[in-house]
Tab-separated table of C-alpha atoms and ligand atoms in Angstrom:
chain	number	residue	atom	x	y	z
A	1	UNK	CA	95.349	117.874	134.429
A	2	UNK	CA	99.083	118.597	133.399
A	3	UNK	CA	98.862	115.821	130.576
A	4	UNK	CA	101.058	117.868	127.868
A	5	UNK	CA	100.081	115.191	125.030
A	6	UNK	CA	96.912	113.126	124.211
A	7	UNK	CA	96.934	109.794	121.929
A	8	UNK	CA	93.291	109.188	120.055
A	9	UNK	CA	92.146	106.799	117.904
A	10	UNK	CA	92.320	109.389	115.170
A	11	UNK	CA	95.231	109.545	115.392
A	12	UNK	CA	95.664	106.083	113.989
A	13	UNK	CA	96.345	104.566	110.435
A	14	UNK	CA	96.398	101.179	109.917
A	15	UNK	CA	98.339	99.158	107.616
A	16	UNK	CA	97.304	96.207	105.609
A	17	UNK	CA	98.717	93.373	103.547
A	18	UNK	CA	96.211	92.201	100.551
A	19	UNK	CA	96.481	89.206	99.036
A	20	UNK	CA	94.501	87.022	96.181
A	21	UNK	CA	91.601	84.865	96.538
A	22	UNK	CA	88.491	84.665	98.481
A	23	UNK	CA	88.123	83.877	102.702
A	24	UNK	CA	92.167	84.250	102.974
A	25	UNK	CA	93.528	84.957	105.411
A	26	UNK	CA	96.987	84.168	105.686
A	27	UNK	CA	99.543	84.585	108.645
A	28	UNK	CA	103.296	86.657	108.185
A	29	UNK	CA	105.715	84.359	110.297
A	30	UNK	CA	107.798	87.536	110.949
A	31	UNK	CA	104.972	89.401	112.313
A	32	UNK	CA	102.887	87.342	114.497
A	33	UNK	CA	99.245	88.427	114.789
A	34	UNK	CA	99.228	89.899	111.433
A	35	UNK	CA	97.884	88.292	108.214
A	36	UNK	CA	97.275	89.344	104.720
A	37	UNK	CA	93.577	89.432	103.920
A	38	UNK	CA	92.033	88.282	100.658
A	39	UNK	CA	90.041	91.577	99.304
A	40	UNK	CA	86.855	90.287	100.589
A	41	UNK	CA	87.936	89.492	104.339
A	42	UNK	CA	89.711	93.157	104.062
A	43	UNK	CA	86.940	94.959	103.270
A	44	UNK	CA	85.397	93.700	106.529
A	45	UNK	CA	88.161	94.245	108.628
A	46	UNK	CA	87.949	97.613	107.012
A	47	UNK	CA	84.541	98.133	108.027
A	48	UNK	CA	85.305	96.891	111.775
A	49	UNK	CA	88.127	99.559	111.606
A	50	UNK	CA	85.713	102.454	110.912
A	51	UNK	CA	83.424	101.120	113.730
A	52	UNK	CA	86.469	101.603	115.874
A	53	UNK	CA	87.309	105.273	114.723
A	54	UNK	CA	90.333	104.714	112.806
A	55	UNK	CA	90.110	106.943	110.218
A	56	UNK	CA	92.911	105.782	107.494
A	57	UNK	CA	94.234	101.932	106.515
A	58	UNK	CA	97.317	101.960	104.285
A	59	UNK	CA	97.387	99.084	101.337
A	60	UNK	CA	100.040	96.710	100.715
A	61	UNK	CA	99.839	94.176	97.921
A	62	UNK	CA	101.317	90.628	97.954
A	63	UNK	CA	101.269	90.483	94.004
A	64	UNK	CA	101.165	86.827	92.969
A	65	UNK	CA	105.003	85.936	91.331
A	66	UNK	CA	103.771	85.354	87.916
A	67	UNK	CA	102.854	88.872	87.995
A	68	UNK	CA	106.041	90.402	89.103
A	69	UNK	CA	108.310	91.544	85.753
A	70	UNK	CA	111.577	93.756	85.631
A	71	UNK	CA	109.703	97.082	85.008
A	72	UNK	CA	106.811	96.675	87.864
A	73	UNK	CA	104.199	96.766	85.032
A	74	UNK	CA	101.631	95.050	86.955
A	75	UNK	CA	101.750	98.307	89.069
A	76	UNK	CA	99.755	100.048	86.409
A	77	UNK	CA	96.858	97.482	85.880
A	78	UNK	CA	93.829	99.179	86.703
A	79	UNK	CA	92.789	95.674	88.066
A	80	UNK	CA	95.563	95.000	89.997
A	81	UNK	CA	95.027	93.432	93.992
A	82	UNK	CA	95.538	97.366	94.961
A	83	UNK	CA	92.802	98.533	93.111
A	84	UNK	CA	90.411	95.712	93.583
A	85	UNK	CA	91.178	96.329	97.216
A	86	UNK	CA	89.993	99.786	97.522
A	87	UNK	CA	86.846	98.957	95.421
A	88	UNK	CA	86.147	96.254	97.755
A	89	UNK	CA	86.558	98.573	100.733
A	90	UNK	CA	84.584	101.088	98.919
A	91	UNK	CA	81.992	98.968	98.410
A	92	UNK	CA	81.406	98.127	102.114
A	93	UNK	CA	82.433	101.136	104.029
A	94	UNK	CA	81.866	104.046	101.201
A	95	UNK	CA	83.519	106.936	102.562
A	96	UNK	CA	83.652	105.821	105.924
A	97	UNK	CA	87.520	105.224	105.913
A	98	UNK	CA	90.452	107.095	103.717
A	99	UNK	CA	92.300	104.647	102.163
A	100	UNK	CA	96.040	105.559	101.429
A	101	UNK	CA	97.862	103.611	99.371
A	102	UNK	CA	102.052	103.067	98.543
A	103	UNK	CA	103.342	104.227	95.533
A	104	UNK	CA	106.448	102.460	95.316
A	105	UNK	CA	107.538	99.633	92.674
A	106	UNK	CA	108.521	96.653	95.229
A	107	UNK	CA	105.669	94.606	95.192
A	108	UNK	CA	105.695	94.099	91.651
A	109	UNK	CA	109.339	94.010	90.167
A	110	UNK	CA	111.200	90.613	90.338
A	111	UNK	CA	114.197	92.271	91.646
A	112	UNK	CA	112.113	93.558	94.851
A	113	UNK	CA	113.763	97.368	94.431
A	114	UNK	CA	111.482	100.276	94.533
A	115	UNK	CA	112.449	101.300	90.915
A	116	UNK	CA	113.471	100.017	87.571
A	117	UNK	CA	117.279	99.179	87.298
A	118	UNK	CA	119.839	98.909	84.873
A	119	UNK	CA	122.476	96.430	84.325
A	120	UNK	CA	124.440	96.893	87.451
A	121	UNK	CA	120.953	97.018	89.386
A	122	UNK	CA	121.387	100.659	89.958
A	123	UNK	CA	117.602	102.448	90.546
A	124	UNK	CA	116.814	104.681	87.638
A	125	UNK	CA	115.707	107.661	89.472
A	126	UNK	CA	113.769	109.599	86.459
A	127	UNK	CA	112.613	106.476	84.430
A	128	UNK	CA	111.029	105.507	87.465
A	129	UNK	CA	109.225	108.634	88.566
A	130	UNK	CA	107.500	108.546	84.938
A	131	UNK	CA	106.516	105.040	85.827
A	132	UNK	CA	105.060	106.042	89.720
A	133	UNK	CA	103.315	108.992	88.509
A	134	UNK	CA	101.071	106.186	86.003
A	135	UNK	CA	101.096	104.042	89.575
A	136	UNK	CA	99.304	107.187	91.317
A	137	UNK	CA	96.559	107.875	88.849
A	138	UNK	CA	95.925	104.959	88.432
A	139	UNK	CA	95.713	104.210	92.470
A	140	UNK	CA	93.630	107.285	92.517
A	141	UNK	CA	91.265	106.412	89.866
A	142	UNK	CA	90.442	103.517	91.134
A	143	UNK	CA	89.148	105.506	94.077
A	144	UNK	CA	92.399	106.142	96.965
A	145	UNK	CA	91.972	109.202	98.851
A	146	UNK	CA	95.642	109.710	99.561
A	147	UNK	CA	98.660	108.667	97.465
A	148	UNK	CA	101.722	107.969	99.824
A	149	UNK	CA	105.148	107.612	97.293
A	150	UNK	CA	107.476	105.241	99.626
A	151	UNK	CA	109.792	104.906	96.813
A	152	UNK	CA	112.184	107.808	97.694
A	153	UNK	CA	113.437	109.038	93.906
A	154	UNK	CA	113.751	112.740	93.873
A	155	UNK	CA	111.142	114.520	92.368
A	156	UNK	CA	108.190	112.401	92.489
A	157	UNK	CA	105.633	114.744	94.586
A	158	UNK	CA	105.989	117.609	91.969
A	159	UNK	CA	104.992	115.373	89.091
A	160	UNK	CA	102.018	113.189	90.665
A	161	UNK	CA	100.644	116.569	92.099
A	162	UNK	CA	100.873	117.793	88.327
A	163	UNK	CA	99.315	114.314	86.858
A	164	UNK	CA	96.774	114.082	89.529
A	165	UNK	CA	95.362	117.838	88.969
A	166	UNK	CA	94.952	117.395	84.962
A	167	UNK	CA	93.541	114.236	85.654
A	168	UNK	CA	90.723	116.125	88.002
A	169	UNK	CA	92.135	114.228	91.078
A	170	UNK	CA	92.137	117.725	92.796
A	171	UNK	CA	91.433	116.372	96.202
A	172	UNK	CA	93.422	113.419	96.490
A	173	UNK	CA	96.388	113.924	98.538
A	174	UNK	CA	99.900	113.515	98.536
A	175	UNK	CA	101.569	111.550	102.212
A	176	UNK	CA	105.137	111.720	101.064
A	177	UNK	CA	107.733	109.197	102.906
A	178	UNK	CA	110.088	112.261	102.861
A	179	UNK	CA	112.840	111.026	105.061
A	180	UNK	CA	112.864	106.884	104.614
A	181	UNK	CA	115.999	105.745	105.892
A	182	UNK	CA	117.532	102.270	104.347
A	183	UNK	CA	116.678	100.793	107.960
A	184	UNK	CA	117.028	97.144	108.969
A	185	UNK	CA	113.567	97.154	110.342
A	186	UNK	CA	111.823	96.260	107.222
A	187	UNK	CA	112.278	92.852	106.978
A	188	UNK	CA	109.018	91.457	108.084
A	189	UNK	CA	107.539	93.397	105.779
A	190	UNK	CA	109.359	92.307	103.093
A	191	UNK	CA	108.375	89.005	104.035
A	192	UNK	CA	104.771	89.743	103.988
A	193	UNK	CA	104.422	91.947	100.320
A	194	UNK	CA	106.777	88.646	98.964
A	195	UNK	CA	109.764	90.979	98.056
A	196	UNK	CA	112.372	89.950	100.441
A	197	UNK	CA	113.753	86.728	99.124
A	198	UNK	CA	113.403	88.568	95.709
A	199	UNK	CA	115.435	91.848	97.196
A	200	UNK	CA	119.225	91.593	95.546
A	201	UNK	CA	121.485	93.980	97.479
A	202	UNK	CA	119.898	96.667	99.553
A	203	UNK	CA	118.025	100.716	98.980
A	204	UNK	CA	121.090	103.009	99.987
A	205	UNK	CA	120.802	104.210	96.833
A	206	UNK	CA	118.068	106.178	97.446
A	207	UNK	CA	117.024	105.663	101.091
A	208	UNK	CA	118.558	107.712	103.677
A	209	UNK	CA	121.631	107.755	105.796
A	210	UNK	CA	120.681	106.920	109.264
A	211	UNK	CA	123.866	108.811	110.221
A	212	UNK	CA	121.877	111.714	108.449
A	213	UNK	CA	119.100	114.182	109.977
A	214	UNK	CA	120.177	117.778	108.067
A	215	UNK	CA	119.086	115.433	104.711
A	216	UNK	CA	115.958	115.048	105.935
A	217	UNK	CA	115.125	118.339	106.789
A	218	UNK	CA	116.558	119.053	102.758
A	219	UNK	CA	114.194	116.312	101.846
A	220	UNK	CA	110.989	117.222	103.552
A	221	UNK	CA	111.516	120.754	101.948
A	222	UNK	CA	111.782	119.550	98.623
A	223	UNK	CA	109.066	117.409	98.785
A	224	UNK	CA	106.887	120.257	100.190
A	225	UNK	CA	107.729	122.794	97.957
A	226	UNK	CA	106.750	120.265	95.245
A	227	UNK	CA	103.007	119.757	97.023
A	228	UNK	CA	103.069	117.227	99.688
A	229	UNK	CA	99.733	117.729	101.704
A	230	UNK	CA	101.879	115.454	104.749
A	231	UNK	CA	105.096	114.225	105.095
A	232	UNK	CA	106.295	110.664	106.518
A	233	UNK	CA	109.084	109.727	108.473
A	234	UNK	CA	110.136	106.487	108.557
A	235	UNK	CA	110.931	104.339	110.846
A	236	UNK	CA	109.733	105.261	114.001
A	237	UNK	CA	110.900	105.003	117.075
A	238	UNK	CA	114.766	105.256	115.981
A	239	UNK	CA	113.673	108.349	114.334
A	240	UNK	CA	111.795	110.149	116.927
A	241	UNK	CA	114.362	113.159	116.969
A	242	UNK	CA	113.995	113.330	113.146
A	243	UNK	CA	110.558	114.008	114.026
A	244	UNK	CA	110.274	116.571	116.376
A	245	UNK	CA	113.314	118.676	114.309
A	246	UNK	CA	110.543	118.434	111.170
A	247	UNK	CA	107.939	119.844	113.462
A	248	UNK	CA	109.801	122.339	114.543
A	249	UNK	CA	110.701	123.741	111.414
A	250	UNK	CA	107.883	123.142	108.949
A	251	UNK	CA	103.922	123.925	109.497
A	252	UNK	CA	102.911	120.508	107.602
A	253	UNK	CA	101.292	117.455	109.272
A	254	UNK	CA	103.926	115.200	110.260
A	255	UNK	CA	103.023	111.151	110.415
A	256	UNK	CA	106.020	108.338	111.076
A	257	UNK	CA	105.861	105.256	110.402
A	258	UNK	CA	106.043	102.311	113.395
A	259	UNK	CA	107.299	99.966	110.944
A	260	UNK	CA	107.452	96.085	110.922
A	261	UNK	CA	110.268	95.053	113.166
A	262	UNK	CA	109.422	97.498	115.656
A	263	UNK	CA	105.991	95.949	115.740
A	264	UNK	CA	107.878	92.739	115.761
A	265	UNK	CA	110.378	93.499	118.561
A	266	UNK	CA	107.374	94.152	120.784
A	267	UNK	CA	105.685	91.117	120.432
A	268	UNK	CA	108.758	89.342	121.035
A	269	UNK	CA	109.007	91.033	124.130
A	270	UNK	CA	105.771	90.205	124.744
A	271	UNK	CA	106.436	86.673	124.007
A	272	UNK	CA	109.210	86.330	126.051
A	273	UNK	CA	107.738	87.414	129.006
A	274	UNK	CA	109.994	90.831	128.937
A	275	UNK	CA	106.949	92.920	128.707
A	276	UNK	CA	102.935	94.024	128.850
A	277	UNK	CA	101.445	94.477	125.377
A	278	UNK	CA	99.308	97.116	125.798
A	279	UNK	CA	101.266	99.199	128.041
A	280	UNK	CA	104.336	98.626	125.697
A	281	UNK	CA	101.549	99.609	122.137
A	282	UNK	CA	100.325	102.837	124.584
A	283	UNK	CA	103.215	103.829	125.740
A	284	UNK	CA	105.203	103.774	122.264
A	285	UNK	CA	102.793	105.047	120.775
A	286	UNK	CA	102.310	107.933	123.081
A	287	UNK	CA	106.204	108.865	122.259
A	288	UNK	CA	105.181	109.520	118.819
A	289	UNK	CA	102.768	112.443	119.349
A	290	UNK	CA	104.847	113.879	122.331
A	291	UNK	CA	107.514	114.066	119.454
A	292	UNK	CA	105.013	116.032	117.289
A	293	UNK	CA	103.216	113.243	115.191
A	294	UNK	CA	99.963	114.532	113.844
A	295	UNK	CA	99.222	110.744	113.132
A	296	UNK	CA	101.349	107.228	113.282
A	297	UNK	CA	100.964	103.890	111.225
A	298	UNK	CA	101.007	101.330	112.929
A	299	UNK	CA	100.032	97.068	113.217
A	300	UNK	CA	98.925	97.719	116.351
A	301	UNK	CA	96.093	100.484	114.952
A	302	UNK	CA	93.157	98.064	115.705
A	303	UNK	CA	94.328	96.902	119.256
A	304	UNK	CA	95.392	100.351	120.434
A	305	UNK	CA	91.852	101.289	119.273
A	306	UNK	CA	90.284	98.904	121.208
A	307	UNK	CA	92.134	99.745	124.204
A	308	UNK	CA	91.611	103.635	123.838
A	309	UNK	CA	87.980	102.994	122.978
A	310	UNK	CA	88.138	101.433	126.716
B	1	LIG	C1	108.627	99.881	100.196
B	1	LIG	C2	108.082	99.967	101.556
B	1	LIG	C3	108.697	99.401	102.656
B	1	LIG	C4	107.882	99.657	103.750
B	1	LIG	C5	106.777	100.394	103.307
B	1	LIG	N1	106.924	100.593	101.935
B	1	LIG	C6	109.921	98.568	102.773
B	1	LIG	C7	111.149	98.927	102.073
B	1	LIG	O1	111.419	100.111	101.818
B	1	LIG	O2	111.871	98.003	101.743
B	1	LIG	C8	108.211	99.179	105.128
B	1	LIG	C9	107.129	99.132	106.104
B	1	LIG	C10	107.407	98.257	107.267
B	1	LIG	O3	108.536	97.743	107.475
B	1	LIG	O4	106.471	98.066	108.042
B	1	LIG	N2	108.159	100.700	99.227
């Protein structure tokens, strides 16, 4: 009766890792439990996932290496593993589930940065936004329902709201990673889009301080003012207080991010005897909506379902 917060399925978004082929289904080391999923297993794991009441899954590519380049160009190939993964789901589930997908260069450059680079292997902020707002349209012509730029150049949102309007993409929306700290809690994933042995030096460059949480308030503003439907923080847990200041000050739906190694952490503390999974998934999980999540993405979307669905 004095329950203050309540955690539903819906309030769930689950990310997946899409790979090439047919029946694959291939395991990340650094994230036990997960696998990436060839487009035809993901489209029924997709399908399983609206049975369950999730209502979002968010797309990760593992491009193949001969497709990787300098400038990401595989990014904009309207036949890329993205978009033949939302087809795929599309085909199955219809509109069943919302399918968000990362715009972000990573999973396509040979470098493994979110941008293009010059000589030093400094991130081009502007030369890059031209190239994400080409990534966007052509995400959302092949059929996303929200765009989610990870990438973290300035000026992005304003640009891909402008592209996706002229291009009659009126409805799709914008989930910006507003405040994306350079966090070491992204390795796993790394490991499982095939960027991290690539990755030369780190993302301070353009992700955030963790030392700084007036920046991300600056951040989210910009990034609403410029037509973010949602904003992202990102990681999670860490970031909780990053969270609830957000809330506070700005009436936009607010998702984080429970990102790889914090997914990983818990199963190693599940593995090690040092904890419960479930209560450990429910109980973290609950800590993002009492700090004012409208919504969290997370591995464990599917489980948590399953346990909330009773
Ligand atoms: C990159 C991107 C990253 C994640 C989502 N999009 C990693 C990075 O910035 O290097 C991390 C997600 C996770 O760790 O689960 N565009």
């Amino acid at each position: 009766m004095h329950r203050e917060t309540s955690l539903q399925v819906s309030d769930l978004i689950w990310p997946l890792f899409v790979t090439d082929g047919t029946g694959v289904e291939q395991p990340v080391a650094s994230l036990p439990g997960v696998s990436r999923w060839s487009c035809d297993v993901l489209a029924r794991r997709a399908k399983a996932a609206a049975e369950l009441g999730i209502p979002c899954i968010a797309l990760f590519p593992n491009t193949q290496a001969d497709r990787r380049s300098d400038d990401g160009a595989e990014a904009l190939n309207p036949d890329n593993l993205m978009c033949r993964a939302i087809r795929a789901i599309r085909d199955a589930v219809g509109d069943g589930i919302g399918v968000l997908t990362d715009v972000a260069l990573d999973p396509y450059t040979s470098h493994g940065q979110d941008g293009l680079i010059d000589d030093t292997g400094y991130v081009r902020n502007d030369d890059t936004v031209e190239v994400l707002v080409a990534q966007a349209l052509n995400q959302a012509n092949a059929g996303a329902d929200i765009v989610a730029p990870s990438d973290m150049m300035d000026g992005r949102i304003g640009l891909i709201r402008d592209a996706l309007e002229q291009a009659g993409h009126a409805n799709v929306q914008i989930m910006s990673y507003a405040a994306k700290y350079a966090s070491a809690f992204y390795g796993p994933f790394r490991d499982a889009v095939g960027s991290g042995g690539l990755l030369k030096g780190d993302k301070r460059s353009y992700q955030m301080d963790p030392a700084n949480a007036a920046e991300a308030l600056r951040e989210v503003e910009m990034d609403i003012a410029e037509g973010a439907d949602s904003v992202m923080v990102k990681p999670g847990l860490a970031y909780l207080d990053i969270v609830r200041a957000v809330k506070d000050r700005f009436d936009v739906p607010v998702f984080a991010y429970q990102v790889s190694g914090e997914y990983a952490m818990i199963e190693a503390a599940v593995a090690a005897g040092a904890g419960d999974r479930d209560a450990l998934v429910l109980e973290t999980l609950m800590a993002f909506k009492r700090a004012g999540c409208s919504g969290i993405l997370t591995y464990h979307a599917d489980h948590a379902a399953r346990l909330l669905n009773g």
